Short mmCIF file of C-alpha atoms in Angstrom, two decimals:
data_model
loop_
_atom_site.label_atom_id
_atom_site.label_comp_id
_atom_site.label_asym_id
_atom_site.label_seq_id
_atom_site.Cartn_x
_atom_site.Cartn_y
_atom_site.Cartn_z
CA MET S 29 -16.96 189.64 160.64
CA SER S 30 -18.89 186.42 160.59
CA GLN S 31 -18.08 184.23 163.07
CA GLN S 32 -19.22 181.36 161.49
CA VAL S 33 -16.72 178.65 160.63
CA HIS S 34 -16.02 177.74 156.85
CA VAL S 35 -13.52 176.56 154.58
CA LEU S 36 -11.02 178.95 153.15
CA ASN S 37 -9.88 176.81 149.92
CA LYS S 38 -11.12 173.95 147.98
CA ARG S 39 -8.73 171.09 147.33
CA ASN S 40 -8.96 171.14 143.73
CA THR S 41 -7.23 174.48 143.82
CA GLY S 42 -3.84 172.85 144.71
CA LYS S 43 -3.86 174.67 148.04
CA ARG S 44 -4.60 173.04 151.37
CA SER S 45 -7.66 174.27 153.22
CA ALA S 46 -7.83 175.94 156.52
CA LEU S 47 -10.70 177.05 158.79
CA GLN S 48 -11.53 180.52 159.16
CA LEU S 49 -12.06 181.68 162.90
CA PRO S 50 -14.00 184.03 164.88
CA GLU S 51 -12.14 187.05 166.09
CA TYR S 52 -12.43 186.08 169.75
CA LEU S 53 -10.15 183.08 168.96
CA GLN S 54 -7.33 185.23 167.83
CA VAL S 55 -5.78 186.19 170.99
CA THR S 56 -2.56 184.34 171.64
CA ARG S 57 -0.97 186.58 174.29
CA GLY S 58 -1.83 186.95 177.76
CA ILE S 59 -3.95 185.33 180.38
CA THR S 60 -6.92 185.01 178.14
CA ALA S 61 -4.81 182.71 175.79
CA TYR S 62 -4.71 179.85 178.51
CA ILE S 63 -8.33 179.87 179.21
CA PRO S 64 -8.94 177.00 176.53
CA ILE S 65 -6.34 174.83 178.30
CA LEU S 66 -7.22 175.51 181.75
CA PHE S 67 -10.83 174.39 180.67
CA THR S 68 -9.31 171.53 179.14
CA ILE S 69 -7.62 170.53 182.33
CA ILE S 70 -10.85 170.76 184.29
CA ALA S 71 -12.46 168.64 181.70
CA MET S 72 -9.67 165.99 182.10
CA PHE S 73 -10.00 165.60 185.64
CA ILE S 74 -13.81 165.09 185.17
CA GLY S 75 -13.10 162.86 182.61
CA THR S 76 -10.47 160.44 184.86
CA SER S 77 -12.48 161.05 188.10
CA TRP S 78 -14.28 157.62 187.68
CA GLN S 79 -11.04 155.82 187.91
CA ILE S 80 -8.55 158.24 189.74
CA PHE S 81 -8.63 156.30 192.96
CA LEU S 82 -9.09 152.79 191.45
CA THR S 83 -6.60 150.23 192.71
CA THR S 84 -6.51 148.57 189.39
CA SER S 85 -5.72 151.89 187.28
CA ASP S 86 -2.43 152.54 185.74
CA PRO S 87 -0.98 155.02 188.10
CA ALA S 88 -2.07 152.57 191.05
CA ARG S 89 0.50 150.38 189.47
CA TYR S 90 2.90 152.97 188.99
CA GLN S 91 2.70 153.42 193.01
CA CYS S 92 3.56 149.90 193.36
CA TYR S 93 6.78 149.99 191.42
CA THR S 94 7.82 152.84 193.16
CA LEU S 95 7.20 151.77 196.41
CA ALA S 96 8.97 148.57 195.62
CA PHE S 97 11.76 149.90 194.10
CA TRP S 98 12.70 152.44 196.73
CA LEU S 99 11.55 150.51 199.93
CA GLY S 100 11.63 146.48 198.61
CA SER S 101 8.67 144.66 197.92
CA ASP S 102 7.16 144.48 201.57
CA ALA S 103 6.37 148.41 201.45
CA THR S 104 3.57 147.37 199.11
CA LYS S 105 1.62 146.19 202.03
CA MET S 106 1.17 149.83 203.00
CA LEU S 107 -1.45 149.91 200.00
CA PRO S 108 -4.73 148.28 199.50
CA ALA S 109 -4.18 144.32 199.58
CA ASP S 110 -5.60 143.98 196.05
CA GLN S 111 -3.59 147.00 194.47
CA CYS S 112 -0.14 145.47 194.21
CA GLN S 113 -1.39 141.78 193.93
CA PHE S 114 -0.14 141.83 190.15
CA LEU S 115 3.42 142.60 191.57
CA ARG S 116 3.57 140.26 194.50
CA SER S 117 2.33 137.39 192.37
CA GLN S 118 5.32 137.34 190.23
CA LEU S 119 7.82 137.65 192.77
CA PRO S 120 9.49 134.22 194.08
CA ALA S 121 10.35 135.90 197.32
CA PRO S 122 10.19 139.32 199.03
CA GLN S 123 12.76 141.70 197.27
CA PRO S 124 15.09 144.22 198.76
CA PRO S 125 15.31 147.98 197.79
CA PHE S 126 16.49 149.12 194.37
CA HIS S 127 15.79 145.67 192.84
CA ILE S 128 12.19 145.66 191.60
CA LEU S 129 11.67 147.29 188.05
CA PRO S 130 8.73 147.94 186.08
CA PHE S 131 7.81 144.83 183.91
CA GLU S 132 6.28 146.66 180.94
CA TYR S 133 8.03 150.23 181.06
CA PRO S 134 11.56 151.25 180.93
CA PRO S 135 13.31 151.55 184.38
CA LEU S 136 13.71 155.47 183.91
CA THR S 137 9.91 155.68 184.33
CA LEU S 138 10.54 155.58 188.09
CA LEU S 139 11.48 158.95 187.98
CA PRO S 140 8.32 160.42 187.10
CA PHE S 141 6.46 157.73 189.29
CA THR S 142 8.42 158.89 192.12
CA LEU S 143 7.58 162.54 191.60
CA ALA S 144 4.25 161.88 192.83
CA MET S 145 4.96 160.10 196.09
CA VAL S 146 5.42 163.69 197.49
CA THR S 147 1.78 163.44 198.71
CA PRO S 148 0.54 161.13 201.25
CA LEU S 149 -0.10 157.48 199.73
CA PRO S 150 -3.98 157.92 199.27
CA TYR S 151 -3.26 161.08 197.24
CA TYR S 152 -0.88 159.57 194.76
CA GLN S 153 -3.12 159.32 191.88
CA LEU S 154 -4.41 162.71 192.33
CA ALA S 155 -0.79 164.07 192.47
CA PHE S 156 0.23 162.18 189.39
CA ALA S 157 -2.72 163.48 187.48
CA PHE S 158 -1.71 167.02 188.43
CA LEU S 159 1.75 166.48 187.48
CA MET S 160 0.63 165.34 183.89
CA SER S 161 -1.45 168.27 183.79
CA LEU S 162 1.31 170.48 184.02
CA VAL S 163 3.24 168.58 181.23
CA VAL S 164 -0.10 169.30 179.01
CA LEU S 165 0.26 172.82 180.06
CA LEU S 166 3.81 173.16 178.92
CA LEU S 167 2.96 171.50 175.45
CA TYR S 168 0.47 174.11 175.23
CA TRP S 169 2.72 177.11 175.86
CA LEU S 170 5.13 175.51 173.21
CA LEU S 171 2.61 175.44 170.62
CA LEU S 172 1.46 179.21 171.53
CA ARG S 173 5.02 180.02 171.36
CA PHE S 174 6.48 178.06 168.47
CA GLY S 175 3.59 176.95 166.53
CA PRO S 176 1.70 178.23 163.72
CA ARG S 177 -1.66 180.39 164.36
CA GLY S 178 -4.23 177.89 165.28
CA SER S 179 -2.04 174.96 166.32
CA TRP S 180 -3.19 175.45 169.99
CA ILE S 181 -6.87 175.41 169.04
CA ALA S 182 -6.13 171.75 167.26
CA PHE S 183 -4.24 170.60 170.35
CA VAL S 184 -7.28 171.52 172.65
CA SER S 185 -9.51 169.76 170.32
CA TYR S 186 -7.28 166.62 169.90
CA VAL S 187 -6.90 166.41 173.69
CA LEU S 188 -10.49 167.03 174.50
CA LEU S 189 -11.95 164.42 172.18
CA GLY S 190 -9.19 161.90 172.00
CA ALA S 191 -7.18 162.01 175.26
CA ILE S 192 -9.68 163.49 178.14
CA ALA S 193 -9.81 160.16 180.02
CA THR S 194 -6.21 159.00 179.32
CA MET S 195 -4.03 162.09 179.50
CA GLN S 196 -3.93 162.37 183.17
CA VAL S 197 -3.52 158.57 183.96
CA ARG S 198 -0.60 157.62 181.51
CA PHE S 199 2.75 158.93 181.48
CA ASP S 200 2.90 158.84 177.67
CA VAL S 201 2.72 162.71 177.48
CA LEU S 202 6.04 162.74 178.82
CA PRO S 203 7.80 161.23 176.03
CA SER S 204 5.41 163.14 173.59
CA LEU S 205 6.59 166.18 175.30
CA LEU S 206 10.29 165.02 174.59
CA THR S 207 9.67 164.19 170.89
CA PHE S 208 8.21 167.48 170.50
CA LEU S 209 11.21 169.14 171.99
CA CYS S 210 13.43 167.07 169.61
CA ILE S 211 11.72 168.41 166.81
CA LEU S 212 11.53 171.99 167.78
CA ALA S 213 15.35 171.81 168.63
CA ALA S 214 16.13 170.15 165.20
CA GLU S 215 14.37 172.88 163.35
CA ARG S 216 16.67 175.39 165.05
CA LYS S 217 19.96 173.30 164.35
CA ARG S 218 20.44 172.44 168.09
CA TRP S 219 21.12 169.09 167.35
CA THR S 220 22.70 168.08 170.77
CA LEU S 221 19.75 169.15 172.38
CA ALA S 222 17.50 167.08 169.73
CA TYR S 223 19.41 164.05 170.45
CA LEU S 224 19.21 164.30 174.20
CA ALA S 225 15.73 164.91 173.96
CA LEU S 226 14.95 161.90 171.83
CA ALA S 227 17.38 159.83 174.09
CA PHE S 228 15.24 160.56 177.43
CA GLY S 229 12.19 160.08 175.54
CA THR S 230 13.20 156.66 174.39
CA LEU S 231 14.36 155.97 178.04
CA LEU S 232 10.50 156.63 179.26
CA LYS S 233 8.97 154.67 176.33
CA ILE S 234 10.65 152.77 173.81
CA TYR S 235 8.76 154.12 170.61
CA PRO S 236 10.72 157.37 170.16
CA ILE S 237 13.55 155.59 168.93
CA LEU S 238 12.03 155.04 165.63
CA LEU S 239 12.73 158.85 165.00
CA LEU S 240 16.42 158.36 165.45
CA PRO S 241 17.30 157.51 161.69
CA ALA S 242 14.89 160.30 160.62
CA LEU S 243 16.93 163.00 162.97
CA PHE S 244 20.11 161.62 161.86
CA ILE S 245 19.18 162.06 158.16
CA ALA S 246 17.82 165.69 159.01
CA GLU S 247 21.22 166.40 160.86
CA GLN S 248 23.29 165.29 157.79
CA ARG S 249 21.13 167.08 155.20
CA SER S 250 21.64 170.26 157.16
CA CYS S 251 25.09 169.90 157.37
CA GLY S 252 25.50 169.39 153.36
CA HIS S 253 26.62 165.80 154.00
CA LEU S 254 23.46 164.26 152.51
CA PRO S 255 22.50 165.56 149.25
CA VAL S 256 19.07 164.97 147.60
CA PRO S 257 19.52 162.55 144.91
CA ARG S 258 19.19 164.06 141.44
CA GLU S 259 18.76 160.96 139.58
CA ALA S 260 16.61 157.99 139.85
CA VAL S 261 17.22 156.12 142.77
CA THR S 262 19.07 152.86 142.17
CA LEU S 263 21.32 150.54 143.96
CA ARG S 264 24.36 152.44 142.55
CA THR S 265 22.87 155.79 143.88
CA LEU S 266 22.45 154.02 147.12
CA TRP S 267 26.03 152.81 147.27
CA GLN S 268 27.46 156.25 146.20
CA THR S 269 25.41 157.68 149.23
CA LEU S 270 26.96 155.04 151.65
CA THR S 271 30.31 155.68 150.49
CA THR S 272 30.28 159.37 152.22
CA CYS S 273 29.35 157.93 155.47
CA LYS S 274 32.81 159.06 156.54
CA GLN S 275 31.78 162.70 156.22
CA TRP S 276 28.53 162.13 158.18
CA ARG S 277 28.69 163.67 161.53
CA TRP S 278 28.44 161.02 164.15
CA LYS S 279 28.93 162.87 167.42
CA ASN S 280 25.47 163.52 168.40
CA CYS S 281 24.29 160.00 167.35
CA LEU S 282 26.96 158.58 169.66
CA LEU S 283 25.61 160.87 172.29
CA PHE S 284 22.27 159.32 172.00
CA LEU S 285 23.62 155.91 172.47
CA ILE S 286 25.90 156.67 175.41
CA ALA S 287 22.80 158.18 177.21
CA LEU S 288 20.53 155.14 176.41
CA LEU S 289 22.93 152.62 177.35
CA GLY S 290 24.71 154.46 180.21
CA ILE S 291 21.37 155.08 182.14
CA THR S 292 19.93 151.54 181.25
CA GLY S 293 23.46 150.34 182.34
CA ILE S 294 22.92 151.79 185.64
CA PHE S 295 19.53 150.12 186.29
CA ALA S 296 21.03 146.82 184.53
CA ALA S 297 23.58 146.92 187.34
CA LEU S 298 20.79 146.66 189.90
CA ASN S 299 18.62 144.06 188.01
CA PHE S 300 19.86 142.94 184.49
CA GLU S 301 17.10 140.94 183.87
CA GLY S 302 14.33 143.79 184.86
CA ALA S 303 16.17 146.22 182.90
CA VAL S 304 17.22 144.41 179.49
CA ILE S 305 15.33 140.89 179.41
CA ASP S 306 12.18 141.67 180.36
CA GLN S 307 11.68 144.64 178.23
CA LEU S 308 12.68 142.67 175.26
CA GLN S 309 10.51 139.86 176.22
CA TYR S 310 7.55 142.01 176.75
CA PHE S 311 7.82 143.52 173.30
CA LEU S 312 8.57 140.43 171.41
CA GLN S 313 6.16 138.12 173.18
CA ARG S 314 2.96 140.23 173.35
CA PRO S 315 0.11 138.66 171.73
CA MET S 316 -2.60 140.83 169.35
CA GLN S 317 -4.18 143.29 171.61
CA VAL S 318 -8.10 143.50 170.95
CA GLU S 319 -7.92 147.15 169.74
CA SER S 320 -5.04 146.57 167.34
CA SER S 321 -5.46 146.45 163.50
CA GLY S 322 -4.40 142.79 163.50
CA SER S 323 -7.14 142.17 166.02
CA THR S 324 -9.53 143.61 163.60
CA LEU S 325 -8.47 141.18 160.92
CA LEU S 326 -8.62 138.26 163.32
CA TRP S 327 -12.09 139.23 164.38
CA LEU S 328 -13.01 139.48 160.62
CA ALA S 329 -11.48 136.08 160.00
CA HIS S 330 -13.66 134.44 162.36
CA PHE S 331 -16.79 135.03 160.10
CA PHE S 332 -14.76 132.83 157.90
CA GLY S 333 -14.45 129.77 160.52
CA PHE S 334 -11.47 130.69 162.36
CA PRO S 335 -12.33 130.60 166.08
CA ILE S 336 -11.51 133.71 168.38
CA SER S 337 -10.88 134.00 172.06
CA THR S 338 -9.56 136.38 174.53
CA ASN S 339 -7.22 136.42 177.54
CA TYR S 340 -5.79 138.75 179.88
CA ASP S 341 -2.14 139.11 179.68
CA PHE S 342 0.83 141.37 179.59
CA GLY S 343 -1.44 144.06 181.22
CA SER S 344 -4.14 144.08 178.32
CA ILE S 345 -6.90 142.07 176.92
CA ASN S 346 -5.80 140.22 173.90
CA LEU S 347 -7.43 138.23 171.07
CA LEU S 348 -6.30 134.73 170.19
CA SER S 349 -6.72 132.89 167.09
CA PRO S 350 -5.04 130.16 164.74
CA LEU S 351 -4.30 132.93 162.45
CA GLY S 352 -2.48 135.10 165.25
CA LYS S 353 1.10 134.31 164.53
CA GLY S 354 0.64 134.87 160.64
CA ILE S 355 -1.30 138.34 161.25
CA SER S 356 1.52 139.32 163.77
CA ASN S 357 4.39 138.65 161.17
CA LEU S 358 2.37 140.36 158.50
CA SER S 359 1.94 143.50 160.97
CA THR S 360 5.77 143.25 161.55
CA LEU S 361 6.61 142.98 157.87
CA ALA S 362 4.11 146.29 157.19
CA LEU S 363 5.72 148.23 160.05
CA LEU S 364 9.22 147.70 158.68
CA ALA S 365 8.19 148.52 154.99
CA GLY S 366 6.07 151.63 156.10
CA CYS S 367 9.07 152.93 158.20
CA ALA S 368 11.43 152.26 155.27
CA TYR S 369 9.23 153.92 152.70
CA ALA S 370 8.86 157.09 155.12
CA LEU S 371 12.74 157.42 155.63
CA TRP S 372 13.01 156.93 151.98
CA LEU S 373 10.63 159.76 151.11
CA GLN S 374 12.59 162.10 153.48
CA TRP S 375 15.79 160.89 151.93
CA ARG S 376 14.31 162.30 148.61
CA ALA S 377 13.37 165.31 150.32
CA LYS S 378 9.55 164.39 149.67
CA MET S 379 9.09 164.65 153.62
CA ASN S 380 10.81 166.98 156.22
CA LEU S 381 11.67 165.96 159.64
CA THR S 382 8.30 166.81 161.33
CA GLN S 383 6.39 164.75 158.71
CA THR S 384 8.80 161.93 158.90
CA ALA S 385 8.20 161.79 162.56
CA ILE S 386 4.44 161.83 161.85
CA ALA S 387 4.77 159.23 159.28
CA LEU S 388 6.61 156.85 161.44
CA LEU S 389 4.31 157.30 164.52
CA LEU S 390 1.54 156.58 162.20
CA VAL S 391 2.91 153.51 160.78
CA PHE S 392 3.81 152.21 164.19
CA ILE S 393 0.29 152.86 165.58
CA ALA S 394 -1.52 151.22 162.74
CA THR S 395 0.59 148.07 162.38
CA GLY S 396 1.57 147.46 166.12
CA LYS S 397 0.58 144.35 168.02
CA VAL S 398 -0.98 146.94 170.71
CA PHE S 399 -3.26 150.01 169.87
CA SER S 400 -3.89 151.40 173.55
CA PRO S 401 -6.00 154.50 173.61
CA GLN S 402 -3.19 156.76 174.95
CA TYR S 403 -1.16 156.11 171.73
CA LEU S 404 -2.86 158.92 170.31
CA ILE S 405 -1.02 161.26 172.66
CA TRP S 406 2.24 160.23 171.01
CA VAL S 407 1.24 162.06 167.81
CA LEU S 408 -1.41 164.79 168.72
CA PRO S 409 1.27 167.42 169.54
CA LEU S 410 3.22 167.05 166.17
CA ILE S 411 -0.02 167.09 163.99
CA ALA S 412 -1.24 170.23 165.54
CA TYR S 413 1.95 171.71 165.09
CA ALA S 414 2.21 170.85 161.34
CA TYR S 415 -0.96 170.99 160.25
CA ALA S 416 -2.83 173.19 162.85
CA LEU S 417 -6.37 174.39 161.18
CA ASP S 418 -5.91 171.98 158.12
CA THR S 419 -9.53 170.43 157.52
CA PHE S 420 -8.52 167.04 156.63
CA TRP S 421 -6.55 166.41 159.69
CA LEU S 422 -9.15 168.42 161.80
CA PHE S 423 -11.84 165.94 160.67
CA HIS S 424 -10.14 162.69 160.41
CA TRP S 425 -8.11 162.98 163.63
CA ASN S 426 -10.85 164.23 165.60
CA VAL S 427 -12.98 161.45 164.32
CA ILE S 428 -10.26 158.90 165.41
CA SER S 429 -10.12 160.52 168.57
CA VAL S 430 -14.05 160.24 169.34
CA LEU S 431 -13.98 156.45 168.35
CA THR S 432 -11.23 156.01 170.74
CA THR S 433 -12.55 157.92 173.64
CA TYR S 434 -15.86 155.77 173.04
CA ILE S 435 -14.04 152.65 173.03
CA TYR S 436 -12.22 153.48 176.39
CA ILE S 437 -14.95 154.99 178.59
CA PHE S 438 -18.09 153.58 177.14
CA LEU S 439 -16.83 150.04 176.16
CA TYR S 440 -14.07 149.31 178.48
CA SER S 441 -16.07 150.43 181.29
CA GLN S 442 -18.44 147.33 180.69
CA THR S 443 -15.48 145.20 181.58
CA ALA S 444 -15.31 146.10 185.27
CA ASP S 445 -12.96 143.10 185.81
CA PRO S 446 -10.42 142.77 183.16
CA HIS S 447 -9.64 139.06 184.09
CA GLN S 448 -13.21 138.31 182.61
CA TYR S 449 -11.71 137.30 179.63
CA VAL S 450 -14.80 136.70 177.36
CA GLN S 451 -16.36 139.98 178.16
CA PRO S 452 -15.14 141.94 174.89
CA LEU S 453 -16.65 139.37 172.82
CA THR S 454 -19.94 139.56 174.26
CA ILE S 455 -20.11 143.70 174.36
CA PRO S 456 -22.41 144.74 171.56
CA GLY S 457 -20.47 146.69 168.91
CA PHE S 458 -17.05 146.46 170.31
CA PHE S 459 -15.27 144.99 167.47
CA GLU S 460 -17.40 146.89 165.12
CA VAL S 461 -16.35 150.41 166.61
CA VAL S 462 -12.69 149.08 166.84
CA GLY S 463 -12.62 148.05 163.49
CA LEU S 464 -14.12 151.49 162.17
CA ARG S 465 -11.56 153.40 164.09
CA ASN S 466 -8.68 151.12 162.86
CA ALA S 467 -9.91 151.53 159.40
CA PHE S 468 -9.74 155.65 159.75
CA VAL S 469 -6.26 155.01 161.21
CA VAL S 470 -5.07 152.88 158.21
CA PHE S 471 -6.66 155.21 155.75
CA VAL S 472 -4.90 158.38 157.41
CA THR S 473 -1.75 156.43 157.29
CA LEU S 474 -1.83 155.47 153.62
CA ALA S 475 -3.07 158.91 152.63
CA PHE S 476 -0.14 160.58 154.39
CA LEU S 477 2.59 157.95 153.11
CA PHE S 478 1.25 158.25 149.46
CA ASN S 479 0.18 161.88 149.77
CA TRP S 480 -3.21 161.56 148.62
CA TRP S 481 -5.18 164.76 148.02
CA GLN S 482 -1.69 166.52 149.18
CA VAL S 483 -2.51 165.63 152.80
CA ARG S 484 1.20 166.04 153.60
CA SER S 485 1.29 169.78 152.16
CA PRO S 486 1.11 172.10 155.36
CA VAL S 487 -1.52 174.77 155.26
CA THR S 488 0.37 177.88 153.78
CA GLN S 489 1.32 180.83 155.95
CA GLU S 490 -1.05 182.83 153.69
CA ASP S 491 -3.93 180.61 154.43
CA ARG S 492 -3.32 180.99 158.09
CA LEU S 493 -3.10 184.72 158.13
CA GLU S 494 -6.17 184.67 156.07
CA ALA S 495 -7.98 182.72 158.45
CA PHE S 496 -7.30 185.19 161.01
CA ALA S 497 -8.20 188.39 158.87
#
């Protein structure tokens, strides 16, 4: 059997194309199947080694929040003087235990932050990286167990190329895991588990709440309460659908809200402003971060006479422009329109739940005011699960991954001090590479929403089997 990788089907045949794999990559059982992910985890430790003990890294901030919550703000003095300066500078006075909550993250993130405190303080970031590696291993096992053939290869590829420097130093893999568990449970009609997984994902990172209406539609359709419209969709059709709402199953949706509001309420009782107000303000008041698609538009506009500048705020480097407010509003409209269109496609049975989840996350990433490198982690398990060896996704998502890693490792490393606001404007090629990456993301998002070249169609089971023949 030839070990050369080649395309099985041409796109003009009407079938999705998959990659043929060499025989030694067919093993999906036993210890041998875990060699790729173990290699990936080692590579991740190497990829994050340059930042894993920095006092300005994200895990360093997690450690500050953890100590301040459990022991009070004075406990941060046990760490290097500059590590928690960002926290102390925003406190009017020393705070008691159980009061300080993370400014930029939901309060429940203190749970995974605390788990890494089992080690001595100097090794906190190493322990955190180890915990995130275990989550990556769990995702890999789920793809081996429940995913189509080749999904684990796509997952390893996406992690190595797009998340090697971020997976271990961010907690985004946790909501990514919970979102994936939600999809797996929903496909097996374990609706209560699906809603609970989504609720806890939302409690760790707000973005999974985007999937709530998609999950609700999938549940109603599974129960026969939301039939596919058989005629052209009109206001009359929509009204007829809404009039059946009394027949819909609301129990699991209410359970989601109870879990979300109940756990948030516990933290709000300790610090209402930190648990609720700060979270909303942080989301609504953030300017355009330099990697967002909106910032690419602002950078292009500066060639037509609109000045741009940078500042460091909300934990990121941002781009300022007279057009900033208008572009921000345009991005919000694009987000709402994209999400509405994705849900409309699901209602019309043009997309299943997994595809709708991918569409919603792609729209959020492409139109959001922030595009941090770790955002790729949110969607990569779903893409690997749904499209595995599909050549369109392997090529385009790996290009996006490589460009994102290049931006993070090789361009951001030149901004040694993030408070040197002018640096991104002086780094050769920074905005050009960011713009190219964003163009790929927008293209993939539009191609998926409008099904250009049938990119939404998954590789058929016959193609997957043929790839291993």
